């Protein structure tokens, strides 16, 4: 084969040189492009980080740094700009022209949408921008990223019977001792001063959980503690307080810690604590905490307790009580869930009470052989309805510390009977069968039975609290006088077991005395008993546990 001419060899070398030059140029261009793409990618991350940090700073203008003397939008923009100066990274270079813009508004937790507004804002939307010059190629690239941060609007609620310190007297203390002793299966002996001390003291949830060795709400959700541990931990927390009212609770808590035994509660049954850190800032009244823990520790077991003799003529008073639903204190965000319920909802216990009052020689019966005195036994059964309070809205405190909390409260009312039930059925899920009560029974002479039934209406409606406040508000369907309503509907039946009796006179006498006792039932017995269970008769007291907006988080 003949060799190629030398001219062709020179042509090939020229082609290779040209291709090499083209490849080198392409490689150089690709390298330049890669450098600029990498720079833009890094800038994108830096701009997003700047937007996040600026939003978290700017949202304080509508949260814990809210200042009514400043325009809220301007204040948010100023905080965002300061955040840019501190956290702008390489965007501090003048040629990058970094910038931020802040818009105040409201973030809807349910719909997860942001609406610009200066009316009760809870969030700030921040747009961070940079005009980045290319490092190798000519031109510039605009980078823009956004972030939305909201304040963690947190509130707390409790609902039930808010037993005021000043209203606790000796009979009330006796009822509380009897019910707590039964609930805890031990002997509780506190005096009026002790119970008033518990009613006047408040404990911050975060400090209480920390004393129990629980650092977060998530840990509390799975934790169990004995009532004694709760009492002891509360006493330790209060011992660090400078409030005189808190100090008065330490001694009775020590007594409870010693006498409460091993009864335990799952904390999630007692306290609904939202995941936001601010939920731990809520303060809970110590008496509510103690009574709620005792009810939950007992479960649905029936408790029998002797009652103080406050109704004239009554020589013996006993009550069998049970909580068929336990109370719950709630702190968290005003968040409505997909099923329409509210995430932060406090509730009362749902109580049942069988009360028996014995009045010796209360009725005189005329017979052919002379007058005979007979005992009167008045037995009543009451179902004290469930109440709930939902946290619907929170307005963050201003610099003076004043905030607002909106709740929606409901109570399902109460029902009462003059009659008897089988004590074992008081803890059942359904309504126990109520039979007429034998008011008077004289063997061979006369038997008188009585019956009555009534239902008191419930109520519902919004409540607005200005915090900080320790003044509860009541939701009520009317006059919660269960005994009075029963008295108005009482009927008696006389069964004469011998001849010569004036049954009409006997009926009138028994009816009058029974109605007298029933009219004094609420004030003399039922109200104190309901207070011990943390419930009210046909109404409910709602208490705001405070508002906190110190927490902040990114939502987008």
Coordinates of C-alpha atoms in Angstrom, one line a residue:
X1 CA 0.0 0.0 0.0
X2 CA 1.3 3.4 -0.9
X3 CA 1.7 5.9 2.0
X4 CA -0.5 9.0 2.1
X5 CA 0.9 12.1 0.8
X6 CA 2.5 14.4 3.3
X7 CA 0.0 17.1 2.6
X8 CA -2.7 15.0 4.0
X9 CA -0.8 14.4 7.2
X10 CA -0.5 18.2 7.6
X11 CA -4.3 18.5 7.1
X12 CA -5.0 16.0 9.9
X13 CA -2.7 17.8 12.3
X14 CA -4.5 21.0 11.5
X15 CA -7.9 19.4 12.2
X16 CA -6.8 18.1 15.5
X17 CA -5.5 21.4 16.6
X18 CA -8.8 23.1 15.6
X19 CA -10.9 20.4 17.5
X20 CA -8.7 20.8 20.5
X21 CA -9.2 24.5 20.5
X22 CA -13.0 24.2 20.2
X23 CA -13.1 21.5 22.9
X24 CA -11.0 23.7 25.2
X25 CA -13.3 26.7 24.6
X26 CA -16.3 24.5 25.3
X27 CA -14.8 23.1 28.4
X28 CA -13.9 26.6 29.6
X29 CA -17.5 27.7 28.9
X30 CA -18.9 24.7 30.7
X31 CA -16.7 25.4 33.7
X32 CA -17.8 29.0 33.8
X33 CA -21.4 27.9 33.6
X34 CA -20.9 25.4 36.3
X35 CA -19.2 28.0 38.5
X36 CA -22.1 30.4 38.0
X37 CA -24.8 27.7 38.5
X38 CA -23.1 26.6 41.7
X39 CA -22.9 30.2 42.9
X40 CA -26.6 30.7 42.1
X41 CA -27.5 27.5 43.9
X42 CA -25.6 28.6 46.9
X43 CA -27.2 32.0 46.7
X44 CA -30.6 30.4 46.5
X45 CA -29.9 28.6 49.8
X46 CA -28.5 31.7 51.4
X47 CA -31.5 33.8 50.3
X48 CA -33.9 31.2 51.7
X49 CA -32.0 31.0 55.0
X50 CA -32.1 34.8 55.2
X51 CA -35.9 34.8 54.5
X52 CA -36.4 32.2 57.3
X53 CA -34.4 34.1 59.8
X54 CA -35.9 37.5 58.9
X55 CA -39.4 36.1 59.2
X56 CA -38.7 34.6 62.6
X57 CA -37.4 38.0 63.8
X58 CA -40.0 40.1 62.1
X59 CA -42.9 38.1 63.5
X60 CA -42.0 39.4 67.0
X61 CA -43.6 42.7 65.9
X62 CA -47.0 40.9 66.3
X63 CA -45.9 38.7 69.2
X64 CA -43.8 39.4 72.3
X65 CA -42.5 42.7 70.9
X66 CA -45.9 44.1 69.9
X67 CA -45.9 47.8 70.6
X68 CA -49.0 49.9 70.0
X69 CA -47.0 53.1 69.7
X70 CA -45.4 51.8 66.5
X71 CA -46.9 51.0 63.1
X72 CA -46.9 47.2 63.1
X73 CA -46.0 46.9 59.4
X74 CA -43.1 49.3 59.8
X75 CA -41.9 47.6 63.0
X76 CA -42.0 44.2 61.2
X77 CA -40.0 45.6 58.3
X78 CA -37.4 47.1 60.6
X79 CA -36.9 43.8 62.4
X80 CA -36.6 42.0 59.1
X81 CA -34.0 44.5 57.9
X82 CA -32.0 44.1 61.1
X83 CA -32.1 40.4 60.6
X84 CA -30.8 40.8 57.1
X85 CA -27.8 42.8 58.3
X86 CA -27.0 40.1 60.9
X87 CA -27.7 37.0 58.9
X88 CA -27.2 38.0 55.2
X89 CA -24.1 35.8 54.8
X90 CA -22.2 36.5 51.5
X91 CA -25.3 38.5 50.4
X92 CA -23.8 41.4 52.5
X93 CA -21.6 42.1 49.4
X94 CA -22.9 45.3 47.9
X95 CA -22.9 43.9 44.4
X96 CA -25.5 41.3 45.4
X97 CA -28.0 44.0 46.4
X98 CA -29.7 41.9 49.1
X99 CA -33.1 43.1 50.3
X100 CA -36.1 42.0 52.4
X101 CA -39.8 43.0 52.4
X102 CA -42.1 42.1 55.3
X103 CA -45.9 41.9 55.3
X104 CA -48.0 41.4 58.4
X105 CA -51.1 39.2 58.3
X106 CA -53.0 36.3 59.7
X107 CA -52.1 32.6 59.2
X108 CA -55.0 30.3 59.3
X109 CA -53.9 27.1 61.1
X110 CA -56.7 25.1 59.6
X111 CA -56.6 26.2 56.0
X112 CA -52.8 26.9 56.1
X113 CA -53.2 30.1 54.3
X114 CA -51.8 33.6 54.8
X115 CA -54.0 36.7 54.5
X116 CA -52.3 40.2 54.7
X117 CA -54.1 42.2 57.4
X118 CA -53.2 44.5 60.3
X119 CA -56.3 43.5 62.2
X120 CA -55.2 41.0 64.9
X121 CA -52.3 39.7 62.9
X122 CA -50.4 36.6 64.1
X123 CA -47.9 36.1 61.2
X124 CA -45.4 37.9 59.0
X125 CA -44.6 37.0 55.4
X126 CA -41.0 37.9 54.3
X127 CA -39.6 38.1 50.8
X128 CA -35.8 38.0 50.5
X129 CA -34.1 39.0 47.3
X130 CA -30.7 39.3 45.8
X131 CA -29.4 40.4 42.4
X132 CA -26.4 38.2 41.9
X133 CA -23.6 39.1 39.4
X134 CA -22.2 36.2 37.6
X135 CA -18.7 35.2 38.6
X136 CA -17.5 34.2 35.0
X137 CA -20.3 34.8 32.5
X138 CA -21.7 38.2 31.9
X139 CA -25.0 39.4 33.3
X140 CA -26.9 38.9 36.6
X141 CA -29.4 36.5 38.1
X142 CA -32.3 37.6 40.3
X143 CA -32.9 35.3 43.3
X144 CA -36.1 35.5 45.4
X145 CA -37.3 33.3 48.2
X146 CA -40.0 33.7 50.8
X147 CA -40.9 32.5 54.3
X148 CA -43.9 32.9 56.6
X149 CA -43.5 32.8 60.4
X150 CA -46.2 32.9 63.0
X151 CA -46.3 33.5 66.7
X152 CA -47.4 30.4 68.7
X153 CA -50.7 31.8 70.1
X154 CA -51.3 29.7 73.1
X155 CA -54.0 29.8 75.8
X156 CA -55.2 27.6 78.6
X157 CA -58.7 26.8 79.9
X158 CA -60.2 24.9 82.8
X159 CA -63.9 24.3 83.3
X160 CA -66.0 23.0 86.2
X161 CA -67.0 24.4 89.5
X162 CA -64.5 27.1 90.5
X163 CA -64.6 26.7 94.2
X164 CA -63.6 30.1 95.5
X165 CA -61.3 30.2 98.5
X166 CA -63.6 32.5 100.5
X167 CA -66.6 30.1 100.1
X168 CA -64.8 27.2 101.6
X169 CA -66.2 26.7 105.1
X170 CA -66.2 23.8 107.6
X171 CA -69.0 21.8 106.0
X172 CA -67.4 22.2 102.6
X173 CA -64.0 21.0 104.0
X174 CA -65.8 18.0 105.5
X175 CA -67.3 17.1 102.1
X176 CA -63.9 17.5 100.4
X177 CA -62.2 15.3 103.0
X178 CA -64.9 12.6 102.6
X179 CA -64.8 12.6 98.8
X180 CA -61.0 12.8 98.5
X181 CA -60.7 10.0 101.1
X182 CA -63.0 7.8 99.0
X183 CA -61.4 8.7 95.7
X184 CA -57.9 8.0 96.9
X185 CA -58.8 5.0 99.1
X186 CA -57.1 6.6 102.1
X187 CA -57.8 9.1 104.9
X188 CA -57.6 12.7 104.0
X189 CA -57.9 15.3 106.8
X190 CA -57.4 18.9 105.7
X191 CA -58.9 21.9 107.5
X192 CA -60.5 25.0 106.0
X193 CA -57.2 26.9 105.9
X194 CA -55.6 24.0 104.0
X195 CA -58.3 23.9 101.3
X196 CA -58.3 27.7 101.0
X197 CA -54.5 27.6 100.5
X198 CA -54.9 25.1 97.6
X199 CA -57.7 27.2 96.1
X200 CA -55.5 30.4 96.2
X201 CA -52.3 28.9 94.7
X202 CA -51.4 28.5 91.0
X203 CA -48.6 26.4 89.5
X204 CA -47.0 26.9 86.1
X205 CA -47.2 23.7 84.0
X206 CA -43.7 23.9 82.6
X207 CA -42.2 24.1 86.1
X208 CA -44.4 21.3 87.4
X209 CA -43.5 19.0 84.5
X210 CA -39.8 19.8 84.9
X211 CA -40.0 18.9 88.6
X212 CA -41.5 15.6 87.6
X213 CA -38.6 15.0 85.2
X214 CA -40.5 15.8 82.1
X215 CA -39.0 18.3 79.7
X216 CA -41.5 18.5 76.9
X217 CA -45.3 18.2 76.3
X218 CA -44.5 15.0 74.2
X219 CA -43.0 13.4 77.3
X220 CA -45.9 14.4 79.4
X221 CA -48.3 12.8 77.0
X222 CA -47.0 9.3 77.8
X223 CA -46.1 9.8 81.5
X224 CA -47.7 8.5 84.6
X225 CA -47.4 9.9 88.0
X226 CA -48.9 9.1 91.4
X227 CA -51.1 11.7 93.1
X228 CA -48.5 11.8 95.8
X229 CA -45.8 12.7 93.3
X230 CA -48.0 15.4 91.8
X231 CA -48.6 16.9 95.3
X232 CA -44.9 16.7 96.2
X233 CA -43.7 18.2 92.9
X234 CA -46.2 21.0 93.2
X235 CA -45.1 21.8 96.7
X236 CA -41.5 22.0 95.6
X237 CA -42.3 24.4 92.7
X238 CA -44.4 26.6 95.0
X239 CA -41.6 26.7 97.6
X240 CA -39.6 28.7 95.0
X241 CA -42.4 31.3 94.6
X242 CA -42.4 34.6 96.3
X243 CA -46.2 34.8 96.4
X244 CA -47.7 34.6 99.9
X245 CA -50.8 32.7 98.5
X246 CA -48.5 30.0 97.0
X247 CA -46.8 29.5 100.3
X248 CA -50.1 28.7 102.0
X249 CA -50.5 25.6 99.8
X250 CA -47.3 23.9 100.7
X251 CA -48.4 22.4 104.0
X252 CA -51.7 20.8 102.7
X253 CA -49.8 19.5 99.7
X254 CA -47.3 17.9 102.1
X255 CA -50.2 16.2 103.9
X256 CA -51.7 14.9 100.6
X257 CA -48.3 13.7 99.5
X258 CA -48.0 11.6 102.6
X259 CA -51.5 10.3 102.6
X260 CA -52.4 9.8 98.9
X261 CA -50.8 6.4 98.7
X262 CA -50.0 4.8 95.3
X263 CA -53.0 6.1 93.3
X264 CA -51.7 7.2 89.9
X265 CA -52.9 9.1 86.9
X266 CA -51.8 9.2 83.2
X267 CA -51.0 12.9 82.8
X268 CA -52.6 13.1 79.4
X269 CA -55.9 12.3 81.1
X270 CA -55.5 15.3 83.4
X271 CA -53.8 17.8 81.1
X272 CA -54.1 18.4 77.4
X273 CA -50.9 20.2 76.6
X274 CA -50.3 21.4 73.1
X275 CA -47.0 20.9 71.3
X276 CA -46.1 24.6 71.4
X277 CA -43.6 25.6 74.0
X278 CA -45.9 28.4 75.1
X279 CA -48.4 25.8 76.3
X280 CA -46.2 25.1 79.3
X281 CA -46.5 28.7 80.4
X282 CA -50.1 28.3 81.5
X283 CA -50.8 28.4 85.2
X284 CA -53.2 25.9 86.8
X285 CA -55.0 26.3 90.1
X286 CA -53.6 23.8 92.6
X287 CA -57.0 22.8 94.0
X288 CA -58.3 22.0 90.4
X289 CA -55.1 19.9 89.9
X290 CA -55.6 17.9 93.1
X291 CA -59.3 17.2 92.6
X292 CA -58.9 16.4 89.0
X293 CA -56.0 14.0 89.7
X294 CA -58.0 12.3 92.5
X295 CA -61.1 11.8 90.3
X296 CA -59.0 10.3 87.4
X297 CA -57.0 8.1 89.8
X298 CA -60.2 6.6 91.1
X299 CA -61.6 6.0 87.6
X300 CA -65.3 5.3 87.5
X301 CA -65.4 3.5 90.9
X302 CA -68.2 4.6 93.2
X303 CA -67.3 6.4 96.4
X304 CA -69.5 6.5 99.5
X305 CA -69.0 9.4 101.9
X306 CA -70.7 10.7 105.0
X307 CA -72.0 14.3 104.6
X308 CA -72.2 17.1 107.1
X309 CA -75.6 17.6 108.7
X310 CA -76.5 21.1 107.5
X311 CA -80.2 20.6 106.8
X312 CA -82.4 21.0 109.9
X313 CA -83.8 17.7 111.1
X314 CA -81.4 15.5 109.2
X315 CA -79.6 13.1 111.4
X316 CA -77.8 11.0 108.8
X317 CA -76.6 12.0 105.4
X318 CA -74.6 9.8 103.0
X319 CA -73.7 10.1 99.4
X320 CA -72.6 7.6 96.8
X321 CA -70.8 9.4 93.9
X322 CA -69.1 8.5 90.7
X323 CA -67.5 10.3 87.9
X324 CA -68.5 8.6 84.6
X325 CA -66.2 11.0 82.7
X326 CA -63.1 12.5 84.0
X327 CA -62.1 16.2 84.0
X328 CA -59.4 17.7 81.8
X329 CA -57.4 20.9 81.8
X330 CA -56.3 22.1 78.4
X331 CA -53.5 24.4 77.1
X332 CA -52.5 24.8 73.4
X333 CA -53.3 26.6 70.2
X334 CA -56.8 27.7 69.0
X335 CA -56.8 25.1 66.2
X336 CA -59.9 23.6 64.7
X337 CA -59.4 20.0 63.5
X338 CA -60.7 18.5 60.3
X339 CA -63.6 16.9 62.1
X340 CA -64.8 20.2 63.4
X341 CA -63.6 19.7 66.9
X342 CA -61.1 22.0 68.6
X343 CA -57.6 20.8 69.6
X344 CA -57.6 22.7 72.9
X345 CA -60.7 21.7 74.8
X346 CA -61.1 21.5 78.5
X347 CA -63.9 19.5 80.1
X348 CA -65.6 18.8 83.4
X349 CA -66.2 15.5 85.0
X350 CA -69.6 14.0 84.4
X351 CA -70.8 13.2 87.9
X352 CA -73.6 11.0 89.4
X353 CA -74.7 11.2 93.0
X354 CA -77.1 9.1 95.0
X355 CA -77.9 11.0 98.2
X356 CA -79.8 9.6 101.2
X357 CA -81.0 11.8 104.0
X358 CA -82.7 10.4 107.1
X359 CA -84.9 12.5 109.4
X360 CA -85.9 10.6 112.6
X361 CA -89.4 11.1 114.0
X362 CA -90.1 13.7 111.3
X363 CA -93.7 12.6 110.6
X364 CA -96.6 12.2 113.0
X365 CA -99.3 9.7 112.1
X366 CA -102.6 9.8 113.9
X367 CA -104.0 6.3 114.6
X368 CA -107.0 5.0 116.6
X369 CA -104.6 4.1 119.4
X370 CA -102.8 7.5 119.4
X371 CA -100.1 9.3 117.5
X372 CA -97.1 7.5 116.1
X373 CA -93.9 9.2 114.9
X374 CA -92.0 7.9 111.9
X375 CA -88.7 8.5 110.3
X376 CA -88.6 10.2 106.9
X377 CA -86.0 9.0 104.3
X378 CA -85.4 11.2 101.3
X379 CA -83.4 9.6 98.6
X380 CA -82.4 11.5 95.4
X381 CA -80.4 10.6 92.4
X382 CA -78.7 13.3 90.3
X383 CA -76.8 13.4 87.0
X384 CA -74.6 16.4 86.7
X385 CA -74.0 17.1 83.1
X386 CA -70.8 17.4 81.2
X387 CA -69.4 20.8 80.3
X388 CA -66.7 21.7 77.8
X389 CA -64.8 24.8 76.9
X390 CA -63.0 25.2 73.5
X391 CA -60.2 27.6 72.8
X392 CA -61.3 29.6 69.7
X393 CA -59.0 32.6 69.6
X394 CA -56.0 34.2 71.3
X395 CA -54.8 37.8 71.0
X396 CA -51.2 38.2 72.0
X397 CA -50.4 40.4 75.0
X398 CA -49.4 44.0 74.5
X399 CA -46.4 45.6 76.3
X400 CA -48.6 46.0 79.4
X401 CA -49.1 42.3 79.5
X402 CA -52.8 42.5 78.6
X403 CA -54.0 39.8 76.2
X404 CA -57.3 38.4 75.1
X405 CA -58.7 34.8 74.9
X406 CA -62.0 33.7 73.3
X407 CA -63.6 30.5 74.3
X408 CA -66.8 28.7 73.5
X409 CA -68.4 26.9 76.4
X410 CA -71.2 24.3 76.7
X411 CA -72.9 22.6 79.5
X412 CA -75.4 19.8 79.0
X413 CA -77.5 20.6 82.0
X414 CA -78.5 18.3 84.9
X415 CA -81.2 15.8 85.7
X416 CA -82.6 14.7 89.1
X417 CA -85.0 12.2 90.6
X418 CA -86.7 11.7 93.9
X419 CA -86.1 8.0 93.9
X420 CA -83.6 5.1 94.2
X421 CA -81.2 3.3 92.0
X422 CA -79.2 0.2 92.6
X423 CA -75.9 1.6 93.8
X424 CA -73.9 -0.8 91.6
X425 CA -75.4 0.8 88.5
X426 CA -74.2 4.3 89.3
X427 CA -71.0 3.6 87.3
X428 CA -72.7 2.1 84.3
X429 CA -72.6 3.6 80.8
X430 CA -76.4 3.9 80.4
X431 CA -78.9 5.7 82.6
X432 CA -79.7 3.7 85.7
X433 CA -83.3 2.7 86.3
X434 CA -84.9 4.9 89.0
X435 CA -87.6 3.5 91.2
X436 CA -89.9 5.4 93.7
X437 CA -88.4 6.0 97.1
X438 CA -90.1 4.7 100.2
X439 CA -90.3 7.9 102.3
X440 CA -92.1 6.5 105.3
X441 CA -92.5 2.8 106.3
X442 CA -94.1 1.8 109.6
X443 CA -94.6 -2.0 109.7
X444 CA -98.2 -3.0 109.8
X445 CA -99.4 0.6 109.7
X446 CA -98.5 2.7 106.6
X447 CA -96.1 3.0 103.7
X448 CA -95.6 6.2 101.8
X449 CA -93.7 6.4 98.5
X450 CA -92.7 9.4 96.5
X451 CA -91.4 10.2 93.1
X452 CA -90.3 13.3 91.1
X453 CA -88.1 13.9 88.1
X454 CA -86.7 17.1 86.5
X455 CA -84.3 18.2 83.9
X456 CA -82.5 21.5 84.0
X457 CA -81.5 22.9 80.6
X458 CA -77.9 23.3 79.5
X459 CA -76.4 26.4 77.9
X460 CA -73.7 27.4 75.4
X461 CA -72.1 30.5 74.2
X462 CA -68.9 32.5 73.6
X463 CA -66.8 33.9 76.5
X464 CA -64.1 36.5 76.2
X465 CA -61.4 36.9 78.8
X466 CA -58.9 39.8 79.3
X467 CA -55.7 38.3 80.7
X468 CA -54.1 38.1 83.1
X469 CA -57.2 37.5 85.1
X470 CA -58.2 35.1 87.8
X471 CA -62.0 35.8 87.5
X472 CA -63.9 32.9 86.1
X473 CA -67.0 33.3 83.9
X474 CA -70.1 31.3 84.1
X475 CA -72.2 29.7 81.4
X476 CA -75.6 28.8 82.7
X477 CA -79.0 27.7 81.4
X478 CA -80.9 29.4 84.2
X479 CA -81.4 28.9 87.9
X480 CA -79.5 25.7 88.8
X481 CA -81.8 24.7 91.6
X482 CA -82.2 20.9 91.1
X483 CA -83.7 20.3 94.5
X484 CA -86.2 23.1 94.2
X485 CA -87.3 21.8 90.8
X486 CA -87.8 18.3 92.3
X487 CA -89.8 19.8 95.2
X488 CA -92.2 21.4 92.7
X489 CA -92.9 18.1 91.0
X490 CA -93.1 15.7 93.9
X491 CA -96.0 13.4 94.3
X492 CA -96.6 10.9 97.1
X493 CA -98.7 7.7 97.4
X494 CA -100.0 6.5 100.7
X495 CA -100.6 2.8 101.3
X496 CA -102.6 2.3 104.5
X497 CA -101.8 -1.1 106.1
X498 CA -104.5 -0.8 108.8
X499 CA -107.9 0.8 109.1
X500 CA -108.7 4.2 110.5
X501 CA -105.9 6.3 109.0
X502 CA -106.4 9.7 107.4
X503 CA -104.4 9.1 104.3
X504 CA -104.9 12.6 103.0
X505 CA -103.5 14.2 106.1
X506 CA -100.6 11.7 106.0
X507 CA -99.9 12.5 102.4
X508 CA -100.0 16.3 103.1
X509 CA -97.6 16.0 106.0
X510 CA -95.1 13.8 104.3
X511 CA -95.2 15.9 101.1
X512 CA -94.6 19.1 103.0
X513 CA -91.6 17.8 104.9
X514 CA -90.2 16.1 101.8
X515 CA -90.5 19.4 99.8
X516 CA -88.8 21.3 102.6
X517 CA -85.8 19.0 102.6
X518 CA -85.6 19.1 98.8
X519 CA -85.6 22.8 98.7
X520 CA -82.6 22.8 100.9
X521 CA -80.8 20.0 99.0
X522 CA -78.7 22.2 96.7
X523 CA -77.4 24.6 99.3
X524 CA -77.1 22.1 102.0
X525 CA -75.6 19.1 100.2
X526 CA -75.5 18.9 96.4
X527 CA -73.5 22.1 95.7
X528 CA -70.7 21.0 98.1
X529 CA -70.7 17.5 96.6
X530 CA -70.6 18.8 93.1
X531 CA -67.7 21.1 94.0
X532 CA -65.7 18.2 95.4
X533 CA -66.1 16.4 92.0
X534 CA -65.2 19.6 90.1
X535 CA -68.6 20.0 88.5
X536 CA -71.6 22.3 88.8
X537 CA -75.3 21.8 88.8
X538 CA -76.5 22.7 85.3
X539 CA -73.9 25.4 84.8
X540 CA -70.2 25.7 84.5
X541 CA -67.4 28.1 85.5
X542 CA -64.7 28.7 82.9
X543 CA -61.3 30.0 83.9
X544 CA -58.6 31.4 81.6
X545 CA -55.2 30.1 82.5
X546 CA -53.3 32.7 80.6
X547 CA -52.1 33.7 77.1
X548 CA -48.6 33.3 75.8
X549 CA -47.1 34.4 72.4
X550 CA -43.4 34.1 73.1
X551 CA -43.0 31.1 70.8
X552 CA -42.3 31.5 67.1
X553 CA -42.2 29.0 64.2
X554 CA -42.0 28.8 60.5
X555 CA -45.1 27.7 58.8
X556 CA -44.0 28.0 55.2

